[in-house]
Structure formats: structure tokens, C-alpha cells
Amino acid sequence: MKRNIVIHRKITWLLVFSIISLAIASWFIYTSKQKIDRTNFRISRTCDIIETLHTGITTVVETGTIPAGYLNSLHRLTSANNDLQASQTLLNGFVAQKRSAADIRTLLQSMLQEEKTLLRAQQEANERVNQRTTTGMYIGRSAAFLFVVIILLMLNKDITRHKATQKKLIAAIAEAQQARKMQEQFLANMSHEIRTPMNGIKGMTDLLLETPLTEKQQDMAGMIKRSINTLLVIINDILDFSKIKAGKLHIEKIDFNIREVLNSTVSLFAHPLQSKGLQLHVHLDPAIPEWLTGDPHRLNQVLNNLLSNAIKFTHQGRIDITVHVREQTAQAIIIAFAIKDTGVGIPAESIDHIFDSFSQAGHDISRRFGGTGLGLTICKQLLQLQGGDITVNSTVGKGSVFQCWLPFDINNKPAAEVPAHNGNAEYNHLLAGKNVLVAEDNEINQKLIEFVLRKAGGTVTIASNGEEAIQHLQQSDPYDLIIMDLQMPKMDGYATTYYIRHNLRLTTPIIAMTATAMKDEQWQCLHAGMNDYMTKPFEFADLYKRIVHLVP
């Protein structure tokens, strides 16, 4: 923009110079024309006087007398000529004294000679004016040409710099886009590489917790699972932050029960609440409709983050969750959530920054309490993406109150009933008599998924890549379900699913199971022909619930 201003300024200089130059040239031409006109008039008058004098001399020579009216005509012509006024007076005296024709002729010849001298002088003056005008025009043209050349050279220099800057900007944009792609690819790779072993650790820990253990072993296994869950929260925060910044976060519109969301949120924190001796009270406005339409997963994410922070920064006392109607119409409702704690509070100078990326209330917060500083940032951005927002009031030593609100659509239709399953034990016969094909390249995950499916009564076949999975489908009896990893050697999950749907023409339900969890991946899976999508690490009950909907 600055370079453009410089270019426009030089063009302005050129226009101003052109206007001034035209004005000066016009004035110069006008004054020169005036002078030339005056000189031409004098030359014309002198020519008339010379012609009159020549006629008079001829008449005097031929007749010896002055023609009648001649003196009046000569007086009229010479009245404006100071050089001839004296001669005219002398001629009048000669005529009055009746001097000889020879004297009058001599005087007329003298007057004629004076007029010829004056004519030459005026012609020379006219030529000088023309010469000065011509010289001035040449100088003006040369100066204007030189100025225009200088301006054009400066403009060319500016335009060259502008183009060079533009090329650098284009290169920088391309580099930034490439860097973002590399960042996304890096996050995808890191997500996959971290989530894959974590799936094994978490899954095996869950299996371990279901076996007979001593109280100490149970406590140790529980600590392992809580540590994994904490690490998963950090990974999810970083991935969600990346997706929000890239504008790729998808907000769903599905039917849900807000009471179930609150119960799910509270149940996750039963252990930390009990271990810290904190009281939790939930106040739900009875005027809130039973069924709403929105994104319950993002609401759950926001509430989990806010409640987690409240527990993290509260050492004693209580935590209150209040949910009430802020605004309501026949078709829509705005629900406000308030999470109040009696914790350490937030300093006044830090309140304005706690929603900034990677920002926390103090320099020692991360060291003392952990976290990435992204949780509140993601909460605010998630709320704003859905048309809501969040505020905070806090007093150091007395606690904090986080207030947020979200708009939802009111769903007046009764929700479809889903078979209730309260625990993994109720899924023991879910896959009885069913054949399941698992395409998974990681050995630990193979064993984990196989154990989970066999526990539900299924017969499991393992394929280490997509090619093996296709061979099993071509050679074995029909399968009732396929669990498909996305990143596998030789043939990935997308290509394998495409082959199954378009070449083998099979409609077997396929559940995608990936450790990448990056943007648009769920849409890509469904577009490729898969029926459902899960991320690793996964909860056993979550997998069983999905199977209930897919397998008759």
C-alpha cells in the first residue's frame, strides 16, 4: 500500500507539472501573439505610409504639386507615429510657404527613408519575438520531456519494486500455505503416532481394570487411566485449536437431551471430586425443554473444560453448576450456563488474557496445575462458532464464576428410543454368531480390538493391511461387520473401502477407526463408503453402541 501511494504521488507531480507547463506555455504564446499582432499592425501601417509617401513623391515629381487631400491622408497615417510627426509638421510648413516641388520631394523622400528604416526595425523586432518564442518553446519542450522521462523512470522503478514485492508476497503466501499444510500433516502424523500406542495403553488398562485386582493394583491401574485421559485432553485441545484456526471445525446439528449431557459431564469427575472432598451441586431450570437440537459433543467439551478447571483450582468448598433459560421463542432457545467455584480466583490483571491462546492466569499455573493454556481459548471459540459467548468474574481467594450461553433449536418431536445399555457386561452377547473382520496393522491394537469383539461374542479375523482384508472377503464366508483402520501399509482404509464397495459390491457395515483425528476425516470416511467413524483411543462401550446401530 505504501508503494502504491508513492506511485500515485509521482503521477500527481506529473499532472501538476503538465498543468503548470501548459499554463506558462499558453501565457507565453498569448503575450508573444499580442506582440506579434502589434508589430504586424505597425508594419501594415508603415507599409501604408510608405505607399502614400511613394504616391506623393511620384505626383510631386510628375506635376510639381501635392494632390488634393493628400496631406489629410498622410496626417491620419502618421498621427500615431512620433518619428514622422516632426516631418509632417515640416511638410505642412513647406506647403504653407509654397516651397518648391523639389524641396517637398526631398522632404517626402526623407520621410520615406525614415519609414523604411522603421519598417526594417519592426520586422527585426518581429523576428526576434518569433525567435524568442521558438527558443522558449524548444526549451519548454525539452524540460517537459526531461521531466516526463525522469518521472517515468521513477515510476518504472516503483513499479519494478512493487512487482518484486508482489512476487515476494506471493512466494510468502505460498510458503505460508505450504507451512500450514506441513503443520497440519505434522499434527496428523503426531496424532496418529501418539494415539496409536495410547489406544493400546488405554485399552489394556481398561481390560486390566475388569480383571480381579487387589485394592492397590486397582488404584494403580486407575491412576494410569486418569493419566491417559489427561494426556488425551491435551492432545485434543491442540488438535481442536488447529482445526478452529484453519476454519475446519464442524459443528453438528443433532437431537440431544441436555440432562444427559450434564449427567455425562458430572459422572466423569466423580473421582477427582471425591478425592478432593469437594461438593458439586447442579441446578437445572425445569423450563428447559427435554429435547434440543445442536452439537452436544461441543457442549460437553465446553462443560468438561470449565468443570475441570473449577476442580483443578478449588482445594476446598463447593462447585455449583447453574443452567437456566436466557431467551426463548417458539422454535429456539438460548441457554445460559454458570460454573461457580470457591477456588483460588484469578487476578484482575489476568482476566483480560485468560481467553488468549497459550495464556494462563499466572506464570506458575502450568507448573503447579498443568495444562496447555488452550482450554479456555477453545471454549470461547467453540461458543462463538455456535453463536454464543463466555464471560468471567473472579476474586482472588474467593473463587470464580464462568458464565456462557448457547443458542439451540427446540425439538418438539419425541426422540427415537435406543436400547439402554448401562455397562459393558450387557454387551457380552452382542456379536454372538457374528463374523467380524478387523483391518489393523498395529499388533497391540489387533489384540485389543480382537479381545473386545470376542468379549461381545463375535468371531474375529485379523488382516494386517487392506490387501489381506480384501483376500479374506473374497475367500471366506460373508462377514457381518468390518473394523477398518485408515492408515495401513500397501493399501489404506480409503482404498480398501472403495474396492469393497465398487469392485466386490459388498454392503457390509464398516466402522472406520483412526488415530489421526484431523479435519474433514469423518466426512472423507463417510464419503468413501464407510458407515461410522471412531477415533483412538476408544471406549469399549462407545464401540458397542455403534455396533448396536449397524449390526442387526
Coordinates of C-alpha atoms in Angstrom, one line a residue, residues 110-401:
S110 CA 13.4 61.8 -46.3
M111 CA 10.1 60.7 -44.7
L112 CA 10.0 57.6 -47.0
Q113 CA 13.5 56.7 -45.9
E114 CA 12.6 57.1 -42.2
E115 CA 9.6 54.8 -42.8
K116 CA 11.7 52.2 -44.5
T117 CA 14.2 52.3 -41.6
L118 CA 11.3 51.9 -39.1
L119 CA 9.9 49.0 -41.2
R120 CA 13.1 47.2 -41.0
A121 CA 13.4 47.8 -37.3
Q122 CA 9.8 46.5 -36.7
Q123 CA 10.5 43.4 -39.0
E124 CA 13.6 42.7 -37.0
A125 CA 11.7 43.1 -33.7
N126 CA 9.1 40.7 -35.0
E127 CA 11.7 38.2 -36.0
R128 CA 13.3 38.5 -32.5
V129 CA 9.9 37.8 -30.9
N130 CA 9.4 34.8 -33.1
Q131 CA 12.9 33.6 -32.3
R132 CA 12.4 34.0 -28.6
T133 CA 9.0 32.3 -28.8
T134 CA 10.5 29.4 -30.7
T135 CA 13.5 29.2 -28.4
G136 CA 11.3 29.2 -25.3
M137 CA 9.1 26.5 -26.8
Y138 CA 12.1 24.4 -27.6
I139 CA 13.4 24.8 -24.0
G140 CA 10.0 24.2 -22.5
R141 CA 9.5 21.0 -24.6
S142 CA 13.0 19.8 -23.7
A143 CA 12.4 20.5 -20.0
A144 CA 8.9 18.8 -20.1
F145 CA 10.3 15.8 -22.0
L146 CA 13.2 15.5 -19.5
F147 CA 10.8 15.8 -16.5
V148 CA 8.4 13.2 -18.0
V149 CA 11.3 10.9 -18.7
I150 CA 12.5 11.3 -15.1
I151 CA 9.0 10.7 -13.7
L152 CA 8.6 7.7 -16.0
L153 CA 11.9 6.3 -14.8
M154 CA 10.9 6.8 -11.2
L155 CA 7.5 5.2 -11.9
N156 CA 9.2 2.3 -13.6
K157 CA 11.5 1.9 -10.6
D158 CA 8.5 2.0 -8.2
I159 CA 6.5 -0.5 -10.4
T160 CA 9.5 -2.8 -10.6
R161 CA 9.8 -2.7 -6.8
H162 CA 6.1 -3.2 -6.5
K163 CA 6.2 -6.2 -8.7
A164 CA 9.2 -7.6 -6.9
T165 CA 7.3 -7.0 -3.6
Q166 CA 4.3 -8.7 -5.1
K167 CA 6.3 -11.7 -6.2
K168 CA 7.8 -11.9 -2.7
L169 CA 4.3 -11.6 -1.2
I170 CA 3.0 -14.4 -3.5
A171 CA 6.0 -16.5 -2.6
A172 CA 5.4 -15.8 1.1
I173 CA 1.8 -16.7 0.8
A174 CA 2.7 -19.9 -1.0
E175 CA 5.3 -20.6 1.7
A176 CA 2.8 -19.9 4.5
Q177 CA 0.2 -22.2 2.8
Q178 CA 2.9 -24.9 2.5
A179 CA 3.9 -24.4 6.1
R180 CA 0.3 -24.7 7.2
K181 CA -0.1 -27.9 5.2
M182 CA 3.1 -29.2 6.7
Q183 CA 1.8 -28.2 10.1
E184 CA -1.4 -30.0 9.5
Q185 CA 0.4 -33.0 8.2
F186 CA 2.8 -32.9 11.2
L187 CA -0.2 -32.7 13.6
A188 CA -1.9 -35.5 11.8
N189 CA 1.3 -37.7 11.9
M190 CA 1.9 -36.8 15.6
S191 CA -1.8 -37.5 16.4
H192 CA -1.5 -40.9 14.7
E193 CA 1.8 -41.8 16.3
I194 CA 0.7 -40.8 19.8
R195 CA -2.9 -42.1 19.7
T196 CA -1.9 -45.5 18.3
P197 CA 0.2 -46.6 21.3
M198 CA -2.2 -44.7 23.7
N199 CA -5.0 -46.8 22.3
G200 CA -3.2 -49.9 23.3
I201 CA -2.3 -48.5 26.8
K202 CA -5.8 -47.2 27.5
G203 CA -7.5 -50.4 26.1
M204 CA -5.2 -52.7 28.0
T205 CA -5.7 -50.7 31.2
D206 CA -9.5 -50.9 30.8
L207 CA -9.1 -54.7 30.3
L208 CA -6.9 -54.8 33.4
L209 CA -9.4 -52.9 35.5
E210 CA -12.1 -55.6 34.6
T211 CA -9.9 -58.4 36.0
P212 CA -9.7 -59.4 39.7
L213 CA -7.1 -57.0 41.2
T214 CA -6.0 -56.1 44.7
E215 CA -7.0 -52.7 46.0
K216 CA -3.5 -51.4 45.5
Q217 CA -3.4 -52.7 41.9
Q218 CA -6.8 -51.3 41.2
D219 CA -5.7 -47.9 42.4
M220 CA -2.5 -48.0 40.3
A221 CA -4.4 -49.0 37.2
G222 CA -6.9 -46.2 37.9
M223 CA -4.1 -43.7 38.1
I224 CA -2.7 -45.0 34.7
K225 CA -6.2 -44.5 33.1
R226 CA -6.6 -41.0 34.6
S227 CA -3.1 -40.0 33.3
I228 CA -4.0 -41.2 29.8
N229 CA -7.3 -39.3 30.0
T230 CA -5.3 -36.1 31.0
L231 CA -2.9 -36.6 28.1
L232 CA -5.8 -37.1 25.7
V233 CA -7.3 -33.8 26.8
I234 CA -4.1 -32.0 25.9
I235 CA -3.8 -33.7 22.5
N236 CA -7.5 -33.0 21.7
D237 CA -7.0 -29.3 22.8
I238 CA -4.1 -28.9 20.4
L239 CA -5.9 -30.6 17.5
D240 CA -9.1 -28.7 18.1
F241 CA -7.2 -25.4 18.3
S242 CA -5.6 -26.3 14.9
K243 CA -8.9 -27.1 13.4
I244 CA -10.5 -23.9 14.7
K245 CA -7.7 -21.8 13.3
A246 CA -7.9 -23.5 9.9
G247 CA -11.7 -22.9 9.9
K248 CA -12.3 -26.6 9.5
L249 CA -14.1 -27.4 12.7
H250 CA -17.5 -29.0 12.0
I251 CA -20.5 -28.0 14.2
E252 CA -23.2 -30.7 14.2
K253 CA -27.0 -30.3 14.4
I254 CA -28.4 -33.4 16.1
D255 CA -31.1 -34.0 18.7
F256 CA -30.0 -34.5 22.3
N257 CA -31.2 -34.3 25.9
I258 CA -29.4 -31.6 27.9
R259 CA -29.9 -33.6 31.2
E260 CA -28.0 -36.5 29.7
V261 CA -25.1 -34.2 28.7
L262 CA -25.0 -32.8 32.2
N263 CA -25.1 -36.2 33.8
S264 CA -22.3 -37.4 31.5
T265 CA -20.2 -34.4 32.4
V266 CA -20.7 -34.8 36.1
S267 CA -20.0 -38.6 36.1
L268 CA -16.6 -38.1 34.5
F269 CA -15.4 -36.0 37.5
A270 CA -16.8 -38.2 40.3
H271 CA -13.4 -39.4 41.3
P272 CA -11.5 -36.1 41.5
L273 CA -14.4 -34.5 43.3
Q274 CA -14.4 -37.3 45.9
S275 CA -10.6 -37.3 46.2
K276 CA -10.5 -33.5 46.9
G277 CA -13.6 -33.6 49.1
L278 CA -15.5 -31.1 47.0
Q279 CA -19.3 -30.7 46.9
L280 CA -20.9 -30.4 43.5
H281 CA -24.4 -29.0 43.1
V282 CA -26.3 -28.9 39.8
H283 CA -29.3 -26.6 39.3
L284 CA -31.2 -27.2 36.1
D285 CA -34.1 -24.8 35.1
P286 CA -37.2 -27.0 34.7
A287 CA -38.4 -24.7 32.0
I288 CA -35.7 -26.0 29.6
P289 CA -37.3 -28.3 27.0
E290 CA -36.4 -32.0 27.2
W291 CA -35.1 -32.3 23.7
L292 CA -32.9 -29.8 21.8
T293 CA -31.1 -29.7 18.5
G294 CA -27.5 -28.6 18.4
D295 CA -24.0 -30.0 19.0
P296 CA -24.0 -32.0 22.3
H297 CA -20.4 -33.0 21.8
R298 CA -19.1 -29.4 21.7
L299 CA -21.3 -28.5 24.6
N300 CA -19.9 -31.5 26.6
Q301 CA -16.4 -30.3 25.6
V302 CA -17.0 -26.8 26.9
L303 CA -18.6 -28.0 30.2
N304 CA -15.9 -30.6 30.7
N305 CA -13.2 -27.9 30.3
L306 CA -14.9 -25.4 32.7
L307 CA -15.7 -28.0 35.3
S308 CA -12.2 -29.5 35.1
N309 CA -10.7 -26.0 35.7
A310 CA -13.1 -25.4 38.6
I311 CA -12.0 -28.7 40.2
K312 CA -8.3 -28.0 39.4
F313 CA -8.2 -24.6 41.1
T314 CA -10.5 -25.4 44.0
H315 CA -8.9 -27.0 47.1
Q316 CA -11.9 -26.8 49.4
G317 CA -15.5 -25.8 49.3
R318 CA -18.1 -26.4 46.6
I319 CA -18.8 -26.0 42.9
D320 CA -22.2 -25.0 41.6
I321 CA -23.4 -25.6 38.0
T322 CA -26.5 -23.5 37.2
V323 CA -28.4 -23.9 33.9
H324 CA -31.3 -21.6 33.1
V325 CA -33.2 -20.1 30.2
R326 CA -31.8 -16.8 28.9
E327 CA -34.2 -16.2 26.0
Q328 CA -36.8 -18.4 24.4
T329 CA -39.1 -18.4 21.3
A330 CA -41.4 -21.0 19.9
Q331 CA -38.6 -22.6 17.8
A332 CA -35.4 -21.6 19.6
I333 CA -33.9 -21.1 23.0
I334 CA -30.7 -19.5 24.5
I335 CA -29.5 -21.4 27.5
A336 CA -27.0 -19.9 30.0
F337 CA -24.6 -22.0 32.0
A338 CA -22.8 -20.7 35.1
I339 CA -19.9 -22.7 36.8
K340 CA -19.1 -21.2 40.2
D341 CA -16.3 -22.3 42.4
T342 CA -14.7 -21.4 45.7
G343 CA -11.1 -21.7 44.4
V344 CA -8.0 -19.6 44.2
G345 CA -9.6 -17.0 41.9
I346 CA -8.0 -15.0 39.0
P347 CA -6.0 -11.8 39.5
A348 CA -7.7 -8.7 37.9
E349 CA -4.8 -8.0 35.6
S350 CA -5.0 -11.6 34.2
I351 CA -8.8 -11.7 33.4
D352 CA -8.4 -10.0 30.1
H353 CA -5.9 -12.5 28.9
I354 CA -7.1 -15.9 30.1
F355 CA -9.0 -16.5 26.8
D356 CA -5.9 -15.8 24.8
S357 CA -4.0 -18.7 23.1
F358 CA -1.5 -20.5 25.4
S359 CA -2.2 -18.0 28.1
Q360 CA -2.8 -18.8 31.8
A361 CA -3.6 -16.7 34.9
G362 CA 0.0 -16.8 36.2
H363 CA 3.5 -17.9 35.2
D364 CA 3.4 -20.8 37.6
I365 CA 0.0 -22.1 36.7
S366 CA 1.2 -24.6 34.2
R367 CA 3.9 -25.9 36.6
R368 CA 1.5 -26.1 39.6
F369 CA -1.7 -27.3 37.9
G370 CA -0.7 -28.4 34.4
G371 CA -2.4 -27.7 31.1
T372 CA -1.6 -26.0 27.8
G373 CA -3.4 -22.7 28.2
L374 CA -5.7 -23.7 25.3
G375 CA -8.7 -24.9 27.2
L376 CA -10.5 -21.6 27.7
T377 CA -9.4 -20.3 24.3
I378 CA -11.1 -23.3 22.7
C379 CA -14.2 -22.9 24.8
K380 CA -14.6 -19.3 23.8
Q381 CA -14.0 -20.1 20.1
L382 CA -16.4 -23.1 20.2
L383 CA -19.1 -21.0 21.8
Q384 CA -18.6 -18.1 19.3
L385 CA -18.7 -20.5 16.4
Q386 CA -22.2 -21.6 17.5
G387 CA -23.4 -18.0 18.2
G388 CA -22.7 -17.9 21.9
D389 CA -20.0 -16.4 24.2
I390 CA -18.4 -16.6 27.6
T391 CA -17.5 -14.2 30.4
V392 CA -15.8 -14.5 33.8
N393 CA -16.0 -12.8 37.2
S394 CA -13.4 -13.6 39.8
T395 CA -11.9 -12.5 43.1
V396 CA -8.6 -13.7 44.3
G397 CA -9.0 -16.1 47.2
K398 CA -12.8 -16.3 46.9
G399 CA -13.4 -18.1 43.6
S400 CA -14.5 -17.6 40.0
V401 CA -17.8 -17.6 38.1

